[in-house]
Structures are given as C-alpha cells and as structure tokens.
JSON list of C-alpha atoms in Angstrom, two decimals:
[
{"chain": "A", "resi": 1, "resn": "MET", "atom": "CA", "xyz": [0.00, 0.00, 0.00]},
{"chain": "A", "resi": 2, "resn": "ALA", "atom": "CA", "xyz": [1.23, 3.46, -0.87]},
{"chain": "A", "resi": 3, "resn": "GLU", "atom": "CA", "xyz": [-0.26, 6.83, 0.05]},
{"chain": "A", "resi": 4, "resn": "ILE", "atom": "CA", "xyz": [0.61, 10.43, -0.69]},
{"chain": "A", "resi": 5, "resn": "ILE", "atom": "CA", "xyz": [-1.18, 13.33, 1.00]},
{"chain": "A", "resi": 6, "resn": "GLN", "atom": "CA", "xyz": [-0.89, 16.84, -0.45]},
{"chain": "A", "resi": 7, "resn": "LYS", "atom": "CA", "xyz": [-2.88, 20.09, -0.33]},
{"chain": "A", "resi": 8, "resn": "ASP", "atom": "CA", "xyz": [-4.39, 19.30, -3.74]},
{"chain": "A", "resi": 9, "resn": "GLY", "atom": "CA", "xyz": [-5.55, 15.85, -2.68]},
{"chain": "A", "resi": 10, "resn": "THR", "atom": "CA", "xyz": [-4.74, 12.38, -1.45]},
{"chain": "A", "resi": 11, "resn": "TRP", "atom": "CA", "xyz": [-3.86, 9.36, -3.58]},
{"chain": "A", "resi": 12, "resn": "VAL", "atom": "CA", "xyz": [-3.98, 5.90, -2.02]},
{"chain": "A", "resi": 13, "resn": "PHE", "atom": "CA", "xyz": [-2.91, 2.73, -3.85]},
{"chain": "A", "resi": 14, "resn": "ASP", "atom": "CA", "xyz": [-3.87, -0.61, -2.31]},
{"chain": "A", "resi": 15, "resn": "GLY", "atom": "CA", "xyz": [-2.52, -2.93, -5.02]},
{"chain": "A", "resi": 16, "resn": "ASP", "atom": "CA", "xyz": [-5.84, -3.31, -6.87]},
{"chain": "A", "resi": 17, "resn": "ALA", "atom": "CA", "xyz": [-7.02, 0.27, -7.30]},
{"chain": "A", "resi": 18, "resn": "LEU", "atom": "CA", "xyz": [-6.07, 3.92, -6.83]},
{"chain": "A", "resi": 19, "resn": "ARG", "atom": "CA", "xyz": [-8.33, 6.09, -4.69]},
{"chain": "A", "resi": 20, "resn": "LEU", "atom": "CA", "xyz": [-8.05, 9.76, -5.72]},
{"chain": "A", "resi": 21, "resn": "THR", "atom": "CA", "xyz": [-9.55, 12.21, -3.24]},
{"chain": "A", "resi": 22, "resn": "PRO", "atom": "CA", "xyz": [-9.56, 15.95, -3.98]},
{"chain": "A", "resi": 23, "resn": "GLY", "atom": "CA", "xyz": [-8.08, 18.32, -1.44]},
{"chain": "A", "resi": 24, "resn": "ARG", "atom": "CA", "xyz": [-9.64, 21.44, 0.02]},
{"chain": "A", "resi": 25, "resn": "ASP", "atom": "CA", "xyz": [-6.92, 23.82, -1.16]},
{"chain": "A", "resi": 26, "resn": "LYS", "atom": "CA", "xyz": [-7.84, 26.92, -3.18]},
{"chain": "A", "resi": 27, "resn": "ASN", "atom": "CA", "xyz": [-5.84, 25.59, -6.17]},
{"chain": "A", "resi": 28, "resn": "VAL", "atom": "CA", "xyz": [-8.16, 22.59, -6.52]},
{"chain": "A", "resi": 29, "resn": "GLY", "atom": "CA", "xyz": [-10.66, 23.45, -9.24]},
{"chain": "A", "resi": 30, "resn": "LEU", "atom": "CA", "xyz": [-14.40, 23.51, -8.70]},
{"chain": "A", "resi": 31, "resn": "PHE", "atom": "CA", "xyz": [-14.88, 20.79, -11.30]},
{"chain": "A", "resi": 32, "resn": "ARG", "atom": "CA", "xyz": [-12.46, 18.49, -9.45]},
{"chain": "A", "resi": 33, "resn": "LYS", "atom": "CA", "xyz": [-14.13, 19.17, -6.12]},
{"chain": "A", "resi": 34, "resn": "THR", "atom": "CA", "xyz": [-17.56, 18.51, -7.64]},
{"chain": "A", "resi": 35, "resn": "LEU", "atom": "CA", "xyz": [-16.40, 15.15, -9.06]},
{"chain": "A", "resi": 36, "resn": "GLY", "atom": "CA", "xyz": [-15.35, 14.03, -5.59]},
{"chain": "A", "resi": 37, "resn": "GLU", "atom": "CA", "xyz": [-13.44, 10.85, -4.87]},
{"chain": "A", "resi": 38, "resn": "LEU", "atom": "CA", "xyz": [-12.57, 8.58, -7.82]},
{"chain": "A", "resi": 39, "resn": "VAL", "atom": "CA", "xyz": [-11.56, 4.93, -7.67]},
{"chain": "A", "resi": 40, "resn": "VAL", "atom": "CA", "xyz": [-9.40, 3.85, -10.61]},
{"chain": "A", "resi": 41, "resn": "PRO", "atom": "CA", "xyz": [-8.96, 0.07, -11.00]},
{"chain": "A", "resi": 42, "resn": "LEU", "atom": "CA", "xyz": [-5.46, -1.14, -11.84]},
{"chain": "A", "resi": 43, "resn": "GLY", "atom": "CA", "xyz": [-6.70, -2.52, -15.18]},
{"chain": "A", "resi": 44, "resn": "ALA", "atom": "CA", "xyz": [-7.63, 1.01, -16.34]},
{"chain": "A", "resi": 45, "resn": "LEU", "atom": "CA", "xyz": [-4.06, 2.33, -15.95]},
{"chain": "A", "resi": 46, "resn": "ALA", "atom": "CA", "xyz": [-1.56, 2.58, -18.79]},
{"chain": "A", "resi": 47, "resn": "GLY", "atom": "CA", "xyz": [1.11, 4.19, -16.63]},
{"chain": "A", "resi": 48, "resn": "VAL", "atom": "CA", "xyz": [2.09, 6.70, -13.98]},
{"chain": "A", "resi": 49, "resn": "SER", "atom": "CA", "xyz": [4.83, 9.32, -13.94]},
{"chain": "A", "resi": 50, "resn": "PHE", "atom": "CA", "xyz": [6.38, 11.85, -11.61]},
{"chain": "A", "resi": 51, "resn": "GLU", "atom": "CA", "xyz": [7.86, 15.09, -12.92]},
{"chain": "A", "resi": 52, "resn": "GLN", "atom": "CA", "xyz": [10.08, 17.05, -10.55]},
{"chain": "A", "resi": 53, "resn": "GLY", "atom": "CA", "xyz": [10.18, 20.82, -10.52]},
{"chain": "A", "resi": 54, "resn": "ARG", "atom": "CA", "xyz": [12.04, 23.38, -8.42]},
{"chain": "A", "resi": 55, "resn": "ARG", "atom": "CA", "xyz": [9.27, 24.00, -5.93]},
{"chain": "A", "resi": 56, "resn": "THR", "atom": "CA", "xyz": [6.62, 21.48, -6.85]},
{"chain": "A", "resi": 57, "resn": "GLY", "atom": "CA", "xyz": [6.45, 18.31, -8.87]},
{"chain": "A", "resi": 58, "resn": "ARG", "atom": "CA", "xyz": [3.50, 16.58, -10.49]},
{"chain": "A", "resi": 59, "resn": "LEU", "atom": "CA", "xyz": [2.22, 13.02, -10.35]},
{"chain": "A", "resi": 60, "resn": "ARG", "atom": "CA", "xyz": [0.32, 12.06, -13.50]},
{"chain": "A", "resi": 61, "resn": "LEU", "atom": "CA", "xyz": [-1.79, 9.02, -14.24]},
{"chain": "A", "resi": 62, "resn": "ARG", "atom": "CA", "xyz": [-2.11, 7.86, -17.82]},
{"chain": "A", "resi": 63, "resn": "LEU", "atom": "CA", "xyz": [-5.25, 5.82, -18.41]},
{"chain": "A", "resi": 64, "resn": "ARG", "atom": "CA", "xyz": [-5.77, 3.30, -21.16]},
{"chain": "A", "resi": 65, "resn": "ASP", "atom": "CA", "xyz": [-7.60, 4.74, -24.17]},
{"chain": "A", "resi": 66, "resn": "GLY", "atom": "CA", "xyz": [-11.33, 4.17, -23.84]},
{"chain": "A", "resi": 67, "resn": "ALA", "atom": "CA", "xyz": [-11.20, 3.41, -20.10]},
{"chain": "A", "resi": 68, "resn": "ASP", "atom": "CA", "xyz": [-12.71, 6.65, -18.79]},
{"chain": "A", "resi": 69, "resn": "PRO", "atom": "CA", "xyz": [-15.89, 8.35, -20.04]},
{"chain": "A", "resi": 70, "resn": "LEU", "atom": "CA", "xyz": [-14.81, 11.64, -18.41]},
{"chain": "A", "resi": 71, "resn": "LEU", "atom": "CA", "xyz": [-11.60, 11.86, -20.46]},
{"chain": "A", "resi": 72, "resn": "HIS", "atom": "CA", "xyz": [-13.52, 10.85, -23.57]},
{"chain": "A", "resi": 73, "resn": "ALA", "atom": "CA", "xyz": [-16.10, 13.58, -23.00]},
{"chain": "A", "resi": 74, "resn": "THR", "atom": "CA", "xyz": [-13.64, 16.36, -22.21]},
{"chain": "A", "resi": 75, "resn": "GLY", "atom": "CA", "xyz": [-11.12, 15.37, -24.86]},
{"chain": "A", "resi": 76, "resn": "GLY", "atom": "CA", "xyz": [-8.31, 15.68, -22.30]},
{"chain": "A", "resi": 77, "resn": "ARG", "atom": "CA", "xyz": [-8.78, 19.47, -22.09]},
{"chain": "A", "resi": 78, "resn": "LEU", "atom": "CA", "xyz": [-9.10, 19.79, -18.33]},
{"chain": "A", "resi": 79, "resn": "THR", "atom": "CA", "xyz": [-6.87, 22.35, -16.64]},
{"chain": "A", "resi": 80, "resn": "GLU", "atom": "CA", "xyz": [-4.30, 21.19, -14.08]},
{"chain": "A", "resi": 81, "resn": "GLY", "atom": "CA", "xyz": [-6.51, 22.26, -11.17]},
{"chain": "A", "resi": 82, "resn": "ASP", "atom": "CA", "xyz": [-9.50, 20.37, -12.58]},
{"chain": "A", "resi": 83, "resn": "ASP", "atom": "CA", "xyz": [-7.77, 17.23, -13.83]},
{"chain": "A", "resi": 84, "resn": "PRO", "atom": "CA", "xyz": [-8.37, 14.42, -11.32]},
{"chain": "A", "resi": 85, "resn": "TYR", "atom": "CA", "xyz": [-5.47, 12.40, -12.76]},
{"chain": "A", "resi": 86, "resn": "GLN", "atom": "CA", "xyz": [-2.78, 14.93, -11.76]},
{"chain": "A", "resi": 87, "resn": "LEU", "atom": "CA", "xyz": [-1.51, 15.77, -8.29]},
{"chain": "A", "resi": 88, "resn": "ALA", "atom": "CA", "xyz": [0.83, 18.62, -7.35]},
{"chain": "A", "resi": 89, "resn": "VAL", "atom": "CA", "xyz": [3.61, 17.37, -5.04]},
{"chain": "A", "resi": 90, "resn": "GLU", "atom": "CA", "xyz": [5.60, 19.64, -2.73]},
{"chain": "A", "resi": 91, "resn": "SER", "atom": "CA", "xyz": [9.39, 19.32, -2.91]},
{"chain": "A", "resi": 92, "resn": "ASP", "atom": "CA", "xyz": [9.71, 17.79, 0.56]},
{"chain": "A", "resi": 93, "resn": "ARG", "atom": "CA", "xyz": [7.48, 14.87, -0.57]},
{"chain": "A", "resi": 94, "resn": "TYR", "atom": "CA", "xyz": [9.43, 13.93, -3.73]},
{"chain": "A", "resi": 95, "resn": "GLY", "atom": "CA", "xyz": [10.69, 10.71, -2.12]},
{"chain": "A", "resi": 96, "resn": "VAL", "atom": "CA", "xyz": [7.13, 9.63, -1.29]},
{"chain": "A", "resi": 97, "resn": "ALA", "atom": "CA", "xyz": [6.01, 10.43, -4.85]},
{"chain": "A", "resi": 98, "resn": "GLU", "atom": "CA", "xyz": [8.83, 8.35, -6.34]},
{"chain": "A", "resi": 99, "resn": "TYR", "atom": "CA", "xyz": [7.95, 5.45, -4.03]},
{"chain": "A", "resi": 100, "resn": "PHE", "atom": "CA", "xyz": [4.29, 5.77, -5.05]},
{"chain": "A", "resi": 101, "resn": "VAL", "atom": "CA", "xyz": [5.20, 5.62, -8.76]},
{"chain": "A", "resi": 102, "resn": "GLU", "atom": "CA", "xyz": [7.41, 2.59, -8.17]},
{"chain": "A", "resi": 103, "resn": "GLU", "atom": "CA", "xyz": [4.63, 0.73, -6.33]},
{"chain": "A", "resi": 104, "resn": "VAL", "atom": "CA", "xyz": [2.07, 1.38, -9.09]},
{"chain": "A", "resi": 105, "resn": "ARG", "atom": "CA", "xyz": [4.53, 0.43, -11.86]},
{"chain": "A", "resi": 106, "resn": "ASN", "atom": "CA", "xyz": [5.45, -2.80, -10.06]},
{"chain": "A", "resi": 107, "resn": "ALA", "atom": "CA", "xyz": [1.77, -3.71, -9.71]},
{"chain": "A", "resi": 108, "resn": "LEU", "atom": "CA", "xyz": [1.19, -3.03, -13.42]},
{"chain": "A", "resi": 109, "resn": "LEU", "atom": "CA", "xyz": [4.11, -5.33, -14.29]},
{"chain": "A", "resi": 110, "resn": "LEU", "atom": "CA", "xyz": [3.08, -8.10, -11.89]},
{"chain": "A", "resi": 111, "resn": "ASP", "atom": "CA", "xyz": [-0.55, -8.07, -13.07]},
{"chain": "A", "resi": 112, "resn": "GLN", "atom": "CA", "xyz": [0.63, -7.78, -16.70]},
{"chain": "A", "resi": 113, "resn": "VAL", "atom": "CA", "xyz": [-1.81, -4.97, -17.44]},
{"chain": "A", "resi": 114, "resn": "PRO", "atom": "CA", "xyz": [-1.60, -4.13, -21.15]},
{"chain": "A", "resi": 115, "resn": "ALA", "atom": "CA", "xyz": [-1.31, -0.49, -22.26]},
{"chain": "A", "resi": 116, "resn": "ASP", "atom": "CA", "xyz": [-3.46, -0.97, -25.37]},
{"chain": "A", "resi": 117, "resn": "PRO", "atom": "CA", "xyz": [-6.98, 0.55, -25.70]},
{"chain": "A", "resi": 118, "resn": "VAL", "atom": "CA", "xyz": [-10.03, -1.09, -24.16]},
{"chain": "A", "resi": 119, "resn": "ASP", "atom": "CA", "xyz": [-13.41, -1.78, -25.77]},
{"chain": "A", "resi": 120, "resn": "GLU", "atom": "CA", "xyz": [-15.55, -0.55, -22.88]},
{"chain": "A", "resi": 121, "resn": "TYR", "atom": "CA", "xyz": [-15.31, 1.93, -20.03]},
{"chain": "A", "resi": 122, "resn": "LEU", "atom": "CA", "xyz": [-13.53, 0.58, -16.96]},
{"chain": "A", "resi": 123, "resn": "LEU", "atom": "CA", "xyz": [-14.48, 3.57, -14.79]},
{"chain": "A", "resi": 124, "resn": "PRO", "atom": "CA", "xyz": [-17.97, 4.84, -14.04]},
{"chain": "A", "resi": 125, "resn": "GLY", "atom": "CA", "xyz": [-18.87, 8.23, -15.45]},
{"chain": "A", "resi": 126, "resn": "PRO", "atom": "CA", "xyz": [-19.58, 11.14, -13.12]},
{"chain": "A", "resi": 127, "resn": "ALA", "atom": "CA", "xyz": [-23.02, 11.49, -11.61]},
{"chain": "A", "resi": 128, "resn": "VAL", "atom": "CA", "xyz": [-25.05, 13.69, -13.93]},
{"chain": "A", "resi": 129, "resn": "PRO", "atom": "CA", "xyz": [-26.30, 16.28, -14.39]},
{"chain": "A", "resi": 130, "resn": "LEU", "atom": "CA", "xyz": [-23.00, 17.79, -13.36]},
{"chain": "A", "resi": 131, "resn": "SER", "atom": "CA", "xyz": [-22.80, 21.55, -13.51]},
{"chain": "A", "resi": 132, "resn": "VAL", "atom": "CA", "xyz": [-19.84, 23.82, -12.75]},
{"chain": "A", "resi": 133, "resn": "SER", "atom": "CA", "xyz": [-18.93, 27.34, -13.84]},
{"chain": "A", "resi": 134, "resn": "ALA", "atom": "CA", "xyz": [-17.40, 26.26, -17.16]},
{"chain": "A", "resi": 135, "resn": "GLY", "atom": "CA", "xyz": [-20.15, 23.96, -18.39]},
{"chain": "A", "resi": 136, "resn": "THR", "atom": "CA", "xyz": [-22.86, 21.36, -17.89]},
{"chain": "A", "resi": 137, "resn": "ALA", "atom": "CA", "xyz": [-23.01, 17.62, -18.51]},
{"chain": "A", "resi": 138, "resn": "ARG", "atom": "CA", "xyz": [-26.18, 15.61, -19.08]},
{"chain": "A", "resi": 139, "resn": "ARG", "atom": "CA", "xyz": [-26.62, 11.92, -19.83]},
{"chain": "A", "resi": 140, "resn": "ALA", "atom": "CA", "xyz": [-29.53, 10.28, -21.63]},
{"chain": "A", "resi": 141, "resn": "SER", "atom": "CA", "xyz": [-29.88, 6.53, -22.16]},
{"chain": "A", "resi": 142, "resn": "THR", "atom": "CA", "xyz": [-28.05, 6.59, -25.51]},
{"chain": "A", "resi": 143, "resn": "ALA", "atom": "CA", "xyz": [-26.08, 9.83, -25.64]},
{"chain": "A", "resi": 144, "resn": "SER", "atom": "CA", "xyz": [-24.25, 12.37, -23.53]},
{"chain": "A", "resi": 145, "resn": "ALA", "atom": "CA", "xyz": [-24.38, 16.13, -23.97]},
{"chain": "A", "resi": 146, "resn": "TYR", "atom": "CA", "xyz": [-21.71, 18.52, -22.69]},
{"chain": "A", "resi": 147, "resn": "GLY", "atom": "CA", "xyz": [-22.15, 22.25, -22.92]},
{"chain": "A", "resi": 148, "resn": "TRP", "atom": "CA", "xyz": [-19.20, 24.59, -22.41]},
{"chain": "A", "resi": 149, "resn": "SER", "atom": "CA", "xyz": [-19.98, 28.17, -21.48]},
{"chain": "A", "resi": 150, "resn": "GLY", "atom": "CA", "xyz": [-16.73, 29.52, -22.88]},
{"chain": "A", "resi": 151, "resn": "THR", "atom": "CA", "xyz": [-15.85, 31.34, -19.65]},
{"chain": "A", "resi": 152, "resn": "GLY", "atom": "CA", "xyz": [-13.06, 28.93, -18.74]},
{"chain": "A", "resi": 153, "resn": "ARG", "atom": "CA", "xyz": [-10.85, 29.46, -21.80]},
{"chain": "A", "resi": 154, "resn": "PRO", "atom": "CA", "xyz": [-10.58, 31.84, -24.71]},
{"chain": "A", "resi": 155, "resn": "ARG", "atom": "CA", "xyz": [-12.66, 30.99, -27.75]},
{"chain": "A", "resi": 156, "resn": "THR", "atom": "CA", "xyz": [-10.79, 29.25, -30.52]},
{"chain": "A", "resi": 157, "resn": "PRO", "atom": "CA", "xyz": [-12.01, 27.63, -33.74]},
{"chain": "A", "resi": 158, "resn": "SER", "atom": "CA", "xyz": [-11.30, 24.18, -32.31]},
{"chain": "A", "resi": 159, "resn": "ARG", "atom": "CA", "xyz": [-13.16, 24.80, -29.05]},
{"chain": "A", "resi": 160, "resn": "ARG", "atom": "CA", "xyz": [-16.30, 26.86, -29.22]},
{"chain": "A", "resi": 161, "resn": "PRO", "atom": "CA", "xyz": [-18.80, 27.28, -26.42]},
{"chain": "A", "resi": 162, "resn": "GLY", "atom": "CA", "xyz": [-22.04, 25.44, -26.79]},
{"chain": "A", "resi": 163, "resn": "PRO", "atom": "CA", "xyz": [-23.36, 21.93, -26.65]},
{"chain": "A", "resi": 164, "resn": "ALA", "atom": "CA", "xyz": [-21.53, 18.87, -27.94]},
{"chain": "A", "resi": 165, "resn": "ARG", "atom": "CA", "xyz": [-23.02, 15.38, -28.21]},
{"chain": "A", "resi": 166, "resn": "TRP", "atom": "CA", "xyz": [-21.46, 11.94, -28.11]},
{"chain": "A", "resi": 167, "resn": "PRO", "atom": "CA", "xyz": [-23.31, 8.75, -28.94]}
]
C-alpha cells in the first residue's frame, strides 16, 4: 500500500485500485471538487509518472484509451486544477512520490496490465447532471451532452462554447 497526501488531494494505492480524493486547497478546481473521490482500477491504468520541478512536482496518471468516459467527453482538455489524474507534489514529498510511482509500476508489471486501448469503459462516469462554472453535462440513455460556457478558456475555432453530443 502506498499513500501520498498533499494540499491538492490524497492518492492511495492498495494494489488493486487507486483512490483519488480531492483536497480542500484553493488551487483545486471547482470541477475536481464537484467530481469528488474517484476509484481507478489497476486494469484502467496505462502508466504513472512523476515530474520534478524546483518548488513542486507533479504526479500524472495515464489511463488506457477508452477506459474513462470523463476523459472521452472532455477530450483531455481539463486544466491542471480540474484534472483528477494529476496531483501537485511539494518538494519535501518527492521521495514519497517516487515510491508511489514505483509501487504502481510494479503492480502493473506483476498483473501484466496491457497499455493498449479497451473496448468498454472501466471507470464509471460522473453522476449527472454535473454543472460547474465552465459547463454542464447531461446523460440520456443513448447519448451524452456537454455544454461549455466559454468562460473557462478563450474561444478558438477548435473549441467553441455550446453543446456537444457523443453517442
């Protein structure tokens, strides 16, 4: 078992799953706080990394393609404060972060978890309707709709505010 506790949140790995709990710090985004605790099964992981910086580092989870409906819906465009699969790590906790990464990587090797895409979601989607300042998510029986207000980022041709639908 490995655990890392930071202002941005707490990550606990028990060998079978990662439990990601958001922190109460002001840098944790409203979207991340609204999502709440996530449990990521080991089979949904493609990898984990730790990037050191001068003052803070960052733990990042990489999920297998197709494993998470949230990443599919957002297209990986969540900011660092809103992304539940990133954790800011203070410099005095770098050793703990490196140990955490080693434990997860060893479990992935021992369980022989492939990094290739999956055919179905391995994580549950967020409870909907989910509404935060940057947008709204709704789920019907056959499709999901996500509407971005455009207040979170500048408007660009590739990302315009308004509804988007996925089958």
